[in-house]
CSV table of C-alpha atoms and ligand atoms in Angstrom, one decimal:
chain,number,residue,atom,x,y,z
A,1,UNK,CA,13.8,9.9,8.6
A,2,UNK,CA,12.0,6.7,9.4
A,3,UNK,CA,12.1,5.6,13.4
A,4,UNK,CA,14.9,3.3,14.4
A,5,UNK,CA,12.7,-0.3,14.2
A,6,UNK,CA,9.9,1.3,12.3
A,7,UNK,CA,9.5,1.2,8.5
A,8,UNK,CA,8.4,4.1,6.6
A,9,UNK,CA,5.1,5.1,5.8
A,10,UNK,CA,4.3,3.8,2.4
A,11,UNK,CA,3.4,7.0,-0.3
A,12,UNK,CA,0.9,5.8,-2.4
A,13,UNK,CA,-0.6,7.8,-4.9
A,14,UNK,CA,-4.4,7.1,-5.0
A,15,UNK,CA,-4.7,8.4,-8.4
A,16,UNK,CA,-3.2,5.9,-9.8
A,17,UNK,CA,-4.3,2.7,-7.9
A,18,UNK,CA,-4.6,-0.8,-10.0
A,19,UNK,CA,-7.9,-1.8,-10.8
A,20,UNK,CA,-7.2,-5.2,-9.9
A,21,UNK,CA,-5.6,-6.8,-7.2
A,22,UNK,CA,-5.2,-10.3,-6.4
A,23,UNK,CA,-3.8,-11.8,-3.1
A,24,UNK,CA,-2.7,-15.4,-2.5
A,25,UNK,CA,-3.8,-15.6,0.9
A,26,UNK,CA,-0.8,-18.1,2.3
A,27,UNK,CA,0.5,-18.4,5.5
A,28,UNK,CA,-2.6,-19.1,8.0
A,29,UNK,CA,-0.5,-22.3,9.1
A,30,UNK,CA,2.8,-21.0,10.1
A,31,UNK,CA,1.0,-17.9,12.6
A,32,UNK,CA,-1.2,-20.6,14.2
A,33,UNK,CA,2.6,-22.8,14.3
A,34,UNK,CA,4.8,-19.5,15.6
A,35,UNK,CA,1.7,-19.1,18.3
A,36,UNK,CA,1.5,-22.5,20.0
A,37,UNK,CA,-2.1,-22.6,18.2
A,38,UNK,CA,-3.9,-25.2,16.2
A,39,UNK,CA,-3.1,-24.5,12.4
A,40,UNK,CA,-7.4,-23.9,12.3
A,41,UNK,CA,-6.8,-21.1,14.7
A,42,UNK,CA,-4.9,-19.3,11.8
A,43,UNK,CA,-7.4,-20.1,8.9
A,44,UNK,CA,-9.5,-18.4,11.3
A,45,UNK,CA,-7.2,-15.4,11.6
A,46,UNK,CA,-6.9,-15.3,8.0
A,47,UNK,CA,-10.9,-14.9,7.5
A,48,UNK,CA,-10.4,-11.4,9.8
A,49,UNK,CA,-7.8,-9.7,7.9
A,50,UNK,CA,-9.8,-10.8,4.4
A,51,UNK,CA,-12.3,-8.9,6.0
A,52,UNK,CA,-10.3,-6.2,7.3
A,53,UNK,CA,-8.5,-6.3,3.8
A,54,UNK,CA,-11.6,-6.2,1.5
A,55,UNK,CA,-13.3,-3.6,3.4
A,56,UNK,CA,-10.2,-1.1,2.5
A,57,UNK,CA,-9.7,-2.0,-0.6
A,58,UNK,CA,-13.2,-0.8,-0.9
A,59,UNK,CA,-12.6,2.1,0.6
A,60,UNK,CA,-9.5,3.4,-1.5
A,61,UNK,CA,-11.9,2.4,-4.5
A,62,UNK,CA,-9.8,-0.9,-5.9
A,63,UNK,CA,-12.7,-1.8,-8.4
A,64,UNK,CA,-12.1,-5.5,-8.4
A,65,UNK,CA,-10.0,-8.0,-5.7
A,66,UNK,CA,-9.9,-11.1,-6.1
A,67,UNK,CA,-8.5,-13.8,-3.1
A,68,UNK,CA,-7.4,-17.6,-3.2
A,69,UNK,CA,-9.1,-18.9,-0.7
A,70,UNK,CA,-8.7,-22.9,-1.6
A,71,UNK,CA,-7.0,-24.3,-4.0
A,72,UNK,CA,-7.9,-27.6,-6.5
A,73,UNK,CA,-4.4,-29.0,-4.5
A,74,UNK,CA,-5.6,-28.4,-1.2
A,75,UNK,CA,-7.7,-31.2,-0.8
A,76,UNK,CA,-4.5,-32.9,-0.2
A,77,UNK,CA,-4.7,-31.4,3.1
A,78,UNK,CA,-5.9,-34.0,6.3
A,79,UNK,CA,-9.6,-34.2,6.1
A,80,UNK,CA,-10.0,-32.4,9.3
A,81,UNK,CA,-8.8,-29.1,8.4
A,82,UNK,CA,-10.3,-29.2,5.0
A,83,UNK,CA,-13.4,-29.8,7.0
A,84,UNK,CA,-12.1,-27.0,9.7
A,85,UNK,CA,-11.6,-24.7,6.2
A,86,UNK,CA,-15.2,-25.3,5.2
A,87,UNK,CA,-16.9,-24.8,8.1
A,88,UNK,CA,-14.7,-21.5,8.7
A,89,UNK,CA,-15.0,-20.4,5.2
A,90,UNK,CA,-19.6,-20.6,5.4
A,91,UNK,CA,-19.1,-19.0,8.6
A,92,UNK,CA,-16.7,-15.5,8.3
A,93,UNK,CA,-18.1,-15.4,4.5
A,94,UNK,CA,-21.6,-14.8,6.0
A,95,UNK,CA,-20.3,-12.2,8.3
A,96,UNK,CA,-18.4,-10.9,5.3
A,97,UNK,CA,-20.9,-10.5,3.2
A,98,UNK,CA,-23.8,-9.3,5.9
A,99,UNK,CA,-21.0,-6.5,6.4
A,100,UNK,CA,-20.3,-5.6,2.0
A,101,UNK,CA,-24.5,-6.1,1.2
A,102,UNK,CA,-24.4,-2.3,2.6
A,103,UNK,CA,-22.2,-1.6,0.3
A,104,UNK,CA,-23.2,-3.3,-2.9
A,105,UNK,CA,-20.1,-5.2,-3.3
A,106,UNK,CA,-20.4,-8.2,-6.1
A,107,UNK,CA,-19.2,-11.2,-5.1
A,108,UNK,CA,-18.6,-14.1,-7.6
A,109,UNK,CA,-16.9,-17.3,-7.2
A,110,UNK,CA,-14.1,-18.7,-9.1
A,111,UNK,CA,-14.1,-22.3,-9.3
A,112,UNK,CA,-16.0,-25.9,-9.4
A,113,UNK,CA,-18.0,-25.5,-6.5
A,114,UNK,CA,-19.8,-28.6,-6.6
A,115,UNK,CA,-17.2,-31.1,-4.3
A,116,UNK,CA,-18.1,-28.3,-1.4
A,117,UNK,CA,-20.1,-29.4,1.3
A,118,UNK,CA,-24.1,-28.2,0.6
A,119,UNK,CA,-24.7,-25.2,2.9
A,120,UNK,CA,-21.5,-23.6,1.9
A,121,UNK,CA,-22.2,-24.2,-2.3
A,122,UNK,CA,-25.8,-22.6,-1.6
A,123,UNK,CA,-23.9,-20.2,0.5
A,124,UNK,CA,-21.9,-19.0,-2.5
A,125,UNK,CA,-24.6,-19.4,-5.3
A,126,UNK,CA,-27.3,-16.9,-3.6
A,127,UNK,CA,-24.4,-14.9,-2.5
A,128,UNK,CA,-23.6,-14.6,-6.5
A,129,UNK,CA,-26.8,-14.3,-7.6
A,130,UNK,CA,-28.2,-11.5,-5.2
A,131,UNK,CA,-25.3,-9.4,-5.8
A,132,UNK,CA,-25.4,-9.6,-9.1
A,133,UNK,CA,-26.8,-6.7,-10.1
A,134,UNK,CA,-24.6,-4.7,-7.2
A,135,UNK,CA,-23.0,-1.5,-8.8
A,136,UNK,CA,-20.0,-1.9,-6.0
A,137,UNK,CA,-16.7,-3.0,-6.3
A,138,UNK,CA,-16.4,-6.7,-7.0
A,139,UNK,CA,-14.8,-9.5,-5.0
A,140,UNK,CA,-13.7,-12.9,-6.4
A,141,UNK,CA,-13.2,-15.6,-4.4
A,142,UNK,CA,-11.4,-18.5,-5.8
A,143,UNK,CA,-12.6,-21.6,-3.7
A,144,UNK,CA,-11.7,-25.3,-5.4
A,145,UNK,CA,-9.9,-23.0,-8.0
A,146,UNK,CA,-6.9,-24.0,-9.9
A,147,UNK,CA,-5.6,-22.1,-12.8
A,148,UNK,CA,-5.0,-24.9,-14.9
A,149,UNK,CA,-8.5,-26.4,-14.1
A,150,UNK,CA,-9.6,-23.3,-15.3
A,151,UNK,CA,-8.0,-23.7,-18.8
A,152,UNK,CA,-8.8,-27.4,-19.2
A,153,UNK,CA,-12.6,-26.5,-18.7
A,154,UNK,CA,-12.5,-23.3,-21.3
A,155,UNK,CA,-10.8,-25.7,-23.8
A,156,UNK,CA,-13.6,-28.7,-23.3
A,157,UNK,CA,-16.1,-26.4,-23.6
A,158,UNK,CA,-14.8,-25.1,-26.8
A,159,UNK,CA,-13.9,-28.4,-28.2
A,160,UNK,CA,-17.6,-28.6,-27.5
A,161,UNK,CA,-18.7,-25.8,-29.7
A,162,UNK,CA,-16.6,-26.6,-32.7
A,163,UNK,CA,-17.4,-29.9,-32.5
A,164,UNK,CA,-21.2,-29.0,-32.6
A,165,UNK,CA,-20.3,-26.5,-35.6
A,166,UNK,CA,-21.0,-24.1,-33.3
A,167,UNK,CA,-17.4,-22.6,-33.5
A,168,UNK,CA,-14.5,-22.7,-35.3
A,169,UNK,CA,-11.0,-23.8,-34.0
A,170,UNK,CA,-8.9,-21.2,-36.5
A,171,UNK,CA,-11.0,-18.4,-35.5
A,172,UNK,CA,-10.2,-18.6,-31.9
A,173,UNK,CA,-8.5,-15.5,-30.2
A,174,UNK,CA,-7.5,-14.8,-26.9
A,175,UNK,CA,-10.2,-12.6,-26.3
A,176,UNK,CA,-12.5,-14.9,-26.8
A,177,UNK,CA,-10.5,-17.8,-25.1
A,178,UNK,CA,-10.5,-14.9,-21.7
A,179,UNK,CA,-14.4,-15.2,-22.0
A,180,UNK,CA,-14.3,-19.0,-21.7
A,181,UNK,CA,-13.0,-18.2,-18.2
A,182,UNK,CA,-14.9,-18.0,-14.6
A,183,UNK,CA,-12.9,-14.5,-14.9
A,184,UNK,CA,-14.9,-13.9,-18.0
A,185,UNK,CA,-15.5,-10.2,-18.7
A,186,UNK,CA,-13.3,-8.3,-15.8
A,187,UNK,CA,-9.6,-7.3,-16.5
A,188,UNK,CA,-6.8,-9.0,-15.7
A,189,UNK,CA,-5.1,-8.3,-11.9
A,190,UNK,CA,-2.7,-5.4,-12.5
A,191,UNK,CA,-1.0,-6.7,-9.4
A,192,UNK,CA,-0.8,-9.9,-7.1
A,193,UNK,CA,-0.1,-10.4,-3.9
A,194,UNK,CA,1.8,-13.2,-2.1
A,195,UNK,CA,2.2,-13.4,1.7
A,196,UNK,CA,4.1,-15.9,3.9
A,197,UNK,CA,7.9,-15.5,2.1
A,198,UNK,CA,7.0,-18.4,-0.5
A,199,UNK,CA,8.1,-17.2,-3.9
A,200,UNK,CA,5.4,-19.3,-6.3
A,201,UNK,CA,2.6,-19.1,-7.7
A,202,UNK,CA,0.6,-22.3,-6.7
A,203,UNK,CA,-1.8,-22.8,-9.7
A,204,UNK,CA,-3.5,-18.9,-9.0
A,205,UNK,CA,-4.7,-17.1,-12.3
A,206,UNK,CA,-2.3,-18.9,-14.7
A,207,UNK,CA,-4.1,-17.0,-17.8
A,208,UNK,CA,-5.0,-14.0,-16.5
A,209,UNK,CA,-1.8,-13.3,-14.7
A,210,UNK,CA,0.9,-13.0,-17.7
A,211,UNK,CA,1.1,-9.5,-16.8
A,212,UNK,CA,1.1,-9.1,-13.8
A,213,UNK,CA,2.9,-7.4,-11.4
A,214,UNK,CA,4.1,-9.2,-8.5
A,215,UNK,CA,4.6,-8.3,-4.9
A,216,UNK,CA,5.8,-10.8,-2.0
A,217,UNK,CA,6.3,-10.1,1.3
A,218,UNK,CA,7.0,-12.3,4.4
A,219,UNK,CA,4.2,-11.0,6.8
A,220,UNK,CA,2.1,-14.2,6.9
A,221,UNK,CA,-1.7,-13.5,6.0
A,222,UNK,CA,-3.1,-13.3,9.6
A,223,UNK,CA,-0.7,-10.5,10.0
A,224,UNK,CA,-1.5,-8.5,6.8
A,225,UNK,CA,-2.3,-5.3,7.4
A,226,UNK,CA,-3.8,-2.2,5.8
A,227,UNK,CA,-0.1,-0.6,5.8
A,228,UNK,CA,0.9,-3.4,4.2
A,229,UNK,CA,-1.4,-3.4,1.3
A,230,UNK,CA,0.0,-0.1,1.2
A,231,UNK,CA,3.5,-1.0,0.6
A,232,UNK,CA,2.7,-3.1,-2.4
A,233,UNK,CA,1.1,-0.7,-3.5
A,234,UNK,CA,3.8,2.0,-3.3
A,235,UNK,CA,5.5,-0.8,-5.0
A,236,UNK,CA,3.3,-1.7,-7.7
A,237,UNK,CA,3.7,2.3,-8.2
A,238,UNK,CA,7.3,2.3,-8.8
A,239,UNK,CA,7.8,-0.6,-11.0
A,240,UNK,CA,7.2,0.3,-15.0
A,241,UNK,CA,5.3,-2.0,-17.0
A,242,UNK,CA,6.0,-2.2,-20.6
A,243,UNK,CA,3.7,-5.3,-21.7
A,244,UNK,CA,6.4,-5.9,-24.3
A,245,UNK,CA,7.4,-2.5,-25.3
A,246,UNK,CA,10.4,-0.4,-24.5
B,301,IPE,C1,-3.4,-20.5,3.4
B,301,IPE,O1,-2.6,-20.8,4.5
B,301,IPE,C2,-4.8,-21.0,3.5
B,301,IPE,C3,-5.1,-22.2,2.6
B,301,IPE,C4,-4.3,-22.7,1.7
B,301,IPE,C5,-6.4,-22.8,2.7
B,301,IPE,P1,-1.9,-22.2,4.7
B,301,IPE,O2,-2.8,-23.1,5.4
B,301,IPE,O3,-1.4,-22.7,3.4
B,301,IPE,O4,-0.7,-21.8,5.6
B,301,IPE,P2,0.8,-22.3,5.6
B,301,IPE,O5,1.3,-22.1,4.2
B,301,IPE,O6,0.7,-23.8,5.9
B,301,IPE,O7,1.5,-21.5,6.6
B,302,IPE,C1,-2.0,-21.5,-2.2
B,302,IPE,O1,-1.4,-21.8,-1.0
B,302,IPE,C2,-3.5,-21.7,-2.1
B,302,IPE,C3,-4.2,-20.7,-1.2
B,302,IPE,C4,-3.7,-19.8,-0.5
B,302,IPE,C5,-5.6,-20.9,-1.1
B,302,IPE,P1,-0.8,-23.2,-0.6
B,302,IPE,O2,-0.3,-23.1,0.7
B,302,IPE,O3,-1.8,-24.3,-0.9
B,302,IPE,O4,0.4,-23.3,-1.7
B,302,IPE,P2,1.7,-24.2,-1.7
B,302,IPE,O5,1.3,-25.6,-1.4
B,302,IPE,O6,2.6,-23.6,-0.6
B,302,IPE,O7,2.3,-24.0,-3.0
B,303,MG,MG1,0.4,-22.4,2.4
């Protein structure tokens, strides 16, 4: 019997974990809000429990994650936390990373990552090319990603190729198209999270999503916590996915 005012541990079993999980890491705003604190104060917040996150996802041996960290929409934002965002984002993902190099976690980057500020693009591109040839589990992070970015740049370069005789339209399948991805080569998230009680999917892994199994909570991502991973997990466990079947 659970506690009164506790929830129930989770049971996950770790046999049967998803290779892939995806998180849309929302909700850094609102804590800050609820907390009196300046909305950077909770992108901030948000870098810790990615860390915190990441690390035991690792640990329970999820072979790939992969997190939204900024979106192609999110340079709507005022130029100050965008900046704030940046500055954050070179700073906990080189404390991230010093902390995963012992563990041979591969990190890769989803996204155009040329609009970023310098230090934070070079940041990124040694990150990706010194880990590549890591044997650990492997971390995406989406930064200037956008699902439908994504496509629009698979189909250019395609368009390309046939029109170069290099490929031919009719031949196409969606194999192939995956490969035209920045998520080329790894399989698509069994499940994806959503923090923060919004119900959407804001332009994440549009493609490689159609299967997907959701999981949406109302903890906001500051407060994520390792029990919580749990719980979607225990209910990514009970759900039965039949890709079409019966
Ligand atoms: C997610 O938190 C972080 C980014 C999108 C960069 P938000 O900043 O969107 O937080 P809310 O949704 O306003 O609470
Ligand atoms: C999605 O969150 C993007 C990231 C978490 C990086 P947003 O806060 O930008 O999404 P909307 O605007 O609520 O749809
Ligand atoms: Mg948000």
């Amino acid at each position: 019997m659970p506690l009164f005012g506790k929830k129930e541990e989770p049971k996950v079993d770790y046999s049967r974990l998803p290779q892939h999980i995806a998180i849309i890491m929302d909700g850094n705003g609102r804590w800050a809000k609820s907390r009196g604190l300046p909305r950077t104060a909770g992108h901030a917040a948000g870098a810790e429990t990615f860390r915190t996150i990441a690390t035991y996802c690792r640990e329970i041996g999820i072979k790939y994650l992969t997190v939204y960290a900024f979106s192609t929409e999110n340079w709507k934002r005022p130029m100050e936390e965008v900046s704030a965002i940046m500055g954050l984002l070179k700073k906990y993902l080189l404390e991230a990373i010093t902390d995963m190099e012992k563990e041979k976690v591969r990190f890769y980057f989803f996204g155009d990552l040329s609009p970023l500020p310098q230090e934070l693009r070079q940041l990124c591109q040694e990150t990706q090319t010194r880990s590549a040839g890591y044997t650990g589990c492997r971390v995406n992070i989406c930064l200037n990603y956008g699902g439908r970015d994504e496509i629009l740049r698979a189909a250019r370069t395609f368009a390309g190729q046939c029109a170069a005789g290099e490929k031919k339209a009719e031949e196409l399948t969606e194999a192939d198209f995956s490969g035209y991805l920045w998520s080329a080569g790894i399989p698509d998230p069994d499940l994806v999270i959503r923090p923060s009680g919004e119900e959407r999917i804001s332009n994440f892994l549009l493609w490689q999503s159609a299967y997907a199994e959701f999981y949406f909570t109302d903890v906001n991502w500051p407060d994520f916590s390792k029990e919580e991973l749990r719980r979607a997990l225990a209910a990514y466990q009970s759900r039965s996915r039949r890709f079409g079947g019966v």
